[in-house]
Amino acid sequence: MDRNLNHRNRRRMLKALHFTGLFLTMAVICIPGLWIVLNSFRPTVEIMAKPPVWTPSFTLEHYRAMFGGAGEGGVPVFQYFRNSLIVSVTSTLIAILIGMAGGYAFARYRFKGKSGYFVGLMLFRAVPGVALSLPLFIVFARVGIIDTHFGLILAYVAMNVPFTIWLTDGFFRQIPKELHEAAEIDGCTRWQAFWRVEFPVARSGVASAAIFAFLTSWNEFALASQLTRSVGSKTMPVGLLDFTAEFTINWGGMCALAVLMIVPALILTFIVQKHLIAGLTFGGVKG
Amino acid sequence: MRPKRLPEWFVLLLPAFIVMAAVVLIPLLFSLYSSFTPYKLTRPSTLWRWVGTYNYEKILSDWKFWSAFGRTVLFLTIVLNLELLLGLGIALMMNKVTWGQRTLRTVLMFPMMFSPILVGFQFKFIFNDNIGLVNNALQSLGISDAALPWLVDGKLAMFSIIFAEIWMSTSVFAILILAGLFAMPRDPLEAAKVDGCTAWQTFRHITLPFLMPFIYIAMTIRSLDVARAYDIVQIMTGGGPARRTELLWTLMSRTGYVDARMGLANAMGYVSILLSIVFTIYFFRKLSAARAELGMAG
């Protein structure tokens, strides 16, 4: 059966191609990051070595220094970490709530000037952190919320609301209107219909919006560097700069802090991941 | 008499409007005003001198601004298109994976977990001409014997920045498109199979149109984010060498903070926001059209 054999060979080749493609992509994605992780465990002499040292030695020197006292190159890691966590988690939750309400409004209601509002909202994200930071600094200083968690949270909520709205709007539109109409006929109020029927279906969209919002605020630098002054509110990206002097960069220390920065993001993403797949179970519903 | 009730959509949108007005609109109006003054950070009193459109006229005849503008548009076009193609490819590949997909998806989002400022430092290190990973690898493999000045040569520096930007954000496209693939109804796909469509035909006429809204949303978000790419560029090259990688926002922050000419910088900001407006409206039109085709408009 020549034709059968050909067919099987072709399938096998496609499979191999798929595997190779996936492997290469993952390699490109992982190597730069792994390089950082690796460097955080290597002595500085080895990081800066030329020619490179390929057999790595292992040291916790950078971590010890980072957690150490101020004199030994230590930085207030725990405070930075705490600030980052408080600011990112709170602002993500608020942004998701506000964004979901907005997204639902855009997806389900008809009103005048709708596309105008929709585009207008996104334009706010067009304003770059650099351009916004100074006027924001002046306004925040007047109100007296410079160098506070509240100020940063407010700024990040504003930053994340527009695309949360765009994303959730997109996912709510995927859900047929008949679904909540049916729920309302069955005696649910609109509010109940939303939480019991539409929200679970749109969960994958909300989850992806949450991941984006969290990562954006966790990693934001331009605004944070302007709006924070002291250890009381500085976040981790700003803390990275503690490792740079005017002409030199403490690569090892920076890598160690970077690893510390990535771990929570990694854990959170992994947990929220499973909701991304939620849409799958409703694949049978006609769009 | 009972007061008239606000419409539901308005109540739902109100929190968003309030936050945006408080955080973005007020500072924006302030910077709009200051773009008509010769505002200098070092001399606050200059804020009250009105110079009309002087700053804007100055910008329009400034080749440094226009070359940064052109470079930003070029950068945007290259980055967006490559990210879309790569992201689409990755999403399609991921969609086929049946085993360990959850882990793979987390790995896929690995670059997004890096702060842009960290990505900047990371690639500054990787592309370092002396001790960087790339040069070391190239030399060890015998591909090149001299150290390539990745961040010092104009063209290579632009390439390095584009590489860093794409590395960081292709996953945004991949994840959104993947989410779209998950949300896709199965019936049309099965119908196409029954009708004997080839894989390419199914992709071209069923999968792709369904994904278009997701693609345009990703495009809009990314076009705005790339147009304000600042952290990476600032850290990797600082706009150098000799302004070869100067993008709008590095130019702006240099004018505003280093030269302390805030008024001029804000005027530049407004001219370049126009660029974002054009992009956003363009993608929104496309989005609406794609939705109308799927019967999801309104």
Short mmCIF file of N, CA and C in Angstrom, two decimals, chain B residues 35-90:
data_model
loop_
_atom_site.label_atom_id
_atom_site.label_comp_id
_atom_site.label_asym_id
_atom_site.label_seq_id
_atom_site.Cartn_x
_atom_site.Cartn_y
_atom_site.Cartn_z
N SER B 35 2.16 72.78 27.16
CA SER B 35 2.80 72.71 25.85
C SER B 35 2.69 74.05 25.12
N PHE B 36 1.90 74.98 25.67
CA PHE B 36 1.83 76.32 25.09
C PHE B 36 2.66 77.34 25.88
N THR B 37 3.49 76.81 26.78
CA THR B 37 4.35 77.69 27.56
C THR B 37 5.80 77.24 27.41
N PRO B 38 6.74 78.11 27.73
CA PRO B 38 8.15 77.70 27.67
C PRO B 38 8.57 77.03 28.96
N TYR B 39 7.70 76.21 29.55
CA TYR B 39 7.90 75.64 30.88
C TYR B 39 9.24 74.94 31.02
N LYS B 40 10.01 75.37 32.00
CA LYS B 40 11.27 74.71 32.34
C LYS B 40 11.20 74.22 33.75
N LEU B 41 11.63 72.98 33.96
CA LEU B 41 11.57 72.42 35.31
C LEU B 41 12.38 73.26 36.29
N THR B 42 13.48 73.83 35.79
CA THR B 42 14.37 74.56 36.67
C THR B 42 13.84 75.93 37.04
N ARG B 43 12.90 76.45 36.20
CA ARG B 43 12.34 77.77 36.52
C ARG B 43 10.82 77.71 36.47
N PRO B 44 10.18 77.35 37.59
CA PRO B 44 8.73 77.12 37.64
C PRO B 44 7.91 78.33 37.16
N SER B 45 8.46 79.52 37.29
CA SER B 45 7.66 80.70 36.93
C SER B 45 7.38 80.73 35.43
N THR B 46 8.20 80.02 34.64
CA THR B 46 7.98 80.01 33.19
C THR B 46 6.65 79.39 32.83
N LEU B 47 6.06 78.69 33.79
CA LEU B 47 4.78 78.03 33.50
C LEU B 47 3.69 79.04 33.18
N TRP B 48 3.85 80.27 33.64
CA TRP B 48 2.77 81.25 33.46
C TRP B 48 2.96 82.12 32.23
N ARG B 49 4.03 81.87 31.47
CA ARG B 49 4.20 82.66 30.25
C ARG B 49 3.60 81.92 29.07
N TRP B 50 2.69 82.56 28.39
CA TRP B 50 1.99 81.94 27.26
C TRP B 50 2.74 82.26 25.97
N VAL B 51 3.15 81.21 25.23
CA VAL B 51 3.86 81.50 23.98
C VAL B 51 3.10 81.01 22.76
N GLY B 52 1.83 80.64 22.98
CA GLY B 52 1.04 80.19 21.84
C GLY B 52 1.61 78.92 21.23
N THR B 53 1.65 78.88 19.91
CA THR B 53 2.04 77.65 19.24
C THR B 53 3.53 77.58 18.98
N TYR B 54 4.29 78.39 19.66
CA TYR B 54 5.73 78.44 19.40
C TYR B 54 6.39 77.06 19.47
N ASN B 55 6.08 76.30 20.53
CA ASN B 55 6.68 74.97 20.68
C ASN B 55 6.36 74.07 19.50
N TYR B 56 5.10 74.14 19.06
CA TYR B 56 4.69 73.27 17.96
C TYR B 56 5.40 73.64 16.67
N GLU B 57 5.52 74.95 16.43
CA GLU B 57 6.23 75.39 15.22
C GLU B 57 7.67 74.90 15.25
N LYS B 58 8.25 74.97 16.43
CA LYS B 58 9.64 74.55 16.59
C LYS B 58 9.79 73.06 16.25
N ILE B 59 8.83 72.28 16.71
CA ILE B 59 8.90 70.84 16.46
C ILE B 59 8.76 70.52 14.99
N LEU B 60 7.81 71.20 14.35
CA LEU B 60 7.51 70.88 12.96
C LEU B 60 8.72 71.09 12.06
N SER B 61 9.62 71.98 12.46
CA SER B 61 10.79 72.23 11.60
C SER B 61 12.04 71.56 12.17
N ASP B 62 11.83 70.63 13.11
CA ASP B 62 12.98 70.00 13.75
C ASP B 62 13.21 68.61 13.16
N TRP B 63 14.31 68.45 12.43
CA TRP B 63 14.52 67.14 11.78
C TRP B 63 14.77 66.03 12.79
N LYS B 64 15.30 66.40 13.96
CA LYS B 64 15.54 65.37 14.98
C LYS B 64 14.23 64.74 15.40
N PHE B 65 13.22 65.59 15.52
CA PHE B 65 11.91 65.07 15.90
C PHE B 65 11.36 64.19 14.80
N TRP B 66 11.44 64.67 13.56
CA TRP B 66 10.83 63.92 12.46
C TRP B 66 11.54 62.60 12.20
N SER B 67 12.87 62.60 12.41
CA SER B 67 13.54 61.31 12.19
C SER B 67 13.16 60.34 13.31
N ALA B 68 12.98 60.85 14.53
CA ALA B 68 12.52 59.96 15.60
C ALA B 68 11.11 59.47 15.31
N PHE B 69 10.29 60.36 14.76
CA PHE B 69 8.92 60.02 14.39
C PHE B 69 8.91 58.90 13.36
N GLY B 70 9.69 59.10 12.30
CA GLY B 70 9.76 58.09 11.24
C GLY B 70 10.28 56.77 11.78
N ARG B 71 11.29 56.86 12.63
CA ARG B 71 11.88 55.65 13.18
C ARG B 71 10.85 54.90 14.04
N THR B 72 10.04 55.69 14.78
CA THR B 72 9.02 55.05 15.61
C THR B 72 8.00 54.31 14.74
N VAL B 73 7.58 54.96 13.64
CA VAL B 73 6.61 54.31 12.76
C VAL B 73 7.20 53.03 12.17
N LEU B 74 8.45 53.10 11.74
CA LEU B 74 9.12 51.93 11.17
C LEU B 74 9.21 50.81 12.21
N PHE B 75 9.67 51.18 13.39
CA PHE B 75 9.81 50.24 14.50
C PHE B 75 8.47 49.56 14.78
N LEU B 76 7.43 50.39 14.84
CA LEU B 76 6.08 49.91 15.13
C LEU B 76 5.63 48.90 14.08
N THR B 77 5.84 49.25 12.82
CA THR B 77 5.37 48.38 11.74
C THR B 77 6.08 47.03 11.80
N ILE B 78 7.41 47.07 11.91
CA ILE B 78 8.17 45.82 11.93
C ILE B 78 7.76 44.97 13.12
N VAL B 79 7.77 45.58 14.30
CA VAL B 79 7.51 44.82 15.52
C VAL B 79 6.11 44.22 15.51
N LEU B 80 5.11 45.05 15.15
CA LEU B 80 3.73 44.56 15.19
C LEU B 80 3.51 43.39 14.25
N ASN B 81 4.01 43.53 13.01
CA ASN B 81 3.77 42.48 12.04
C ASN B 81 4.48 41.19 12.41
N LEU B 82 5.72 41.31 12.83
CA LEU B 82 6.45 40.11 13.22
C LEU B 82 5.80 39.44 14.42
N GLU B 83 5.39 40.25 15.39
CA GLU B 83 4.77 39.68 16.59
C GLU B 83 3.47 38.97 16.22
N LEU B 84 2.71 39.56 15.31
CA LEU B 84 1.46 38.93 14.91
C LEU B 84 1.74 37.58 14.25
N LEU B 85 2.66 37.56 13.29
CA LEU B 85 2.96 36.32 12.58
C LEU B 85 3.48 35.25 13.54
N LEU B 86 4.45 35.63 14.36
CA LEU B 86 5.01 34.66 15.30
C LEU B 86 3.95 34.21 16.30
N GLY B 87 3.19 35.17 16.82
CA GLY B 87 2.17 34.84 17.82
C GLY B 87 1.13 33.91 17.26
N LEU B 88 0.69 34.17 16.02
CA LEU B 88 -0.29 33.30 15.37
C LEU B 88 0.29 31.90 15.21
N GLY B 89 1.52 31.82 14.76
CA GLY B 89 2.17 30.53 14.58
C GLY B 89 2.26 29.77 15.89
N ILE B 90 2.70 30.46 16.93
CA ILE B 90 2.84 29.80 18.22
C ILE B 90 1.49 29.33 18.74
#
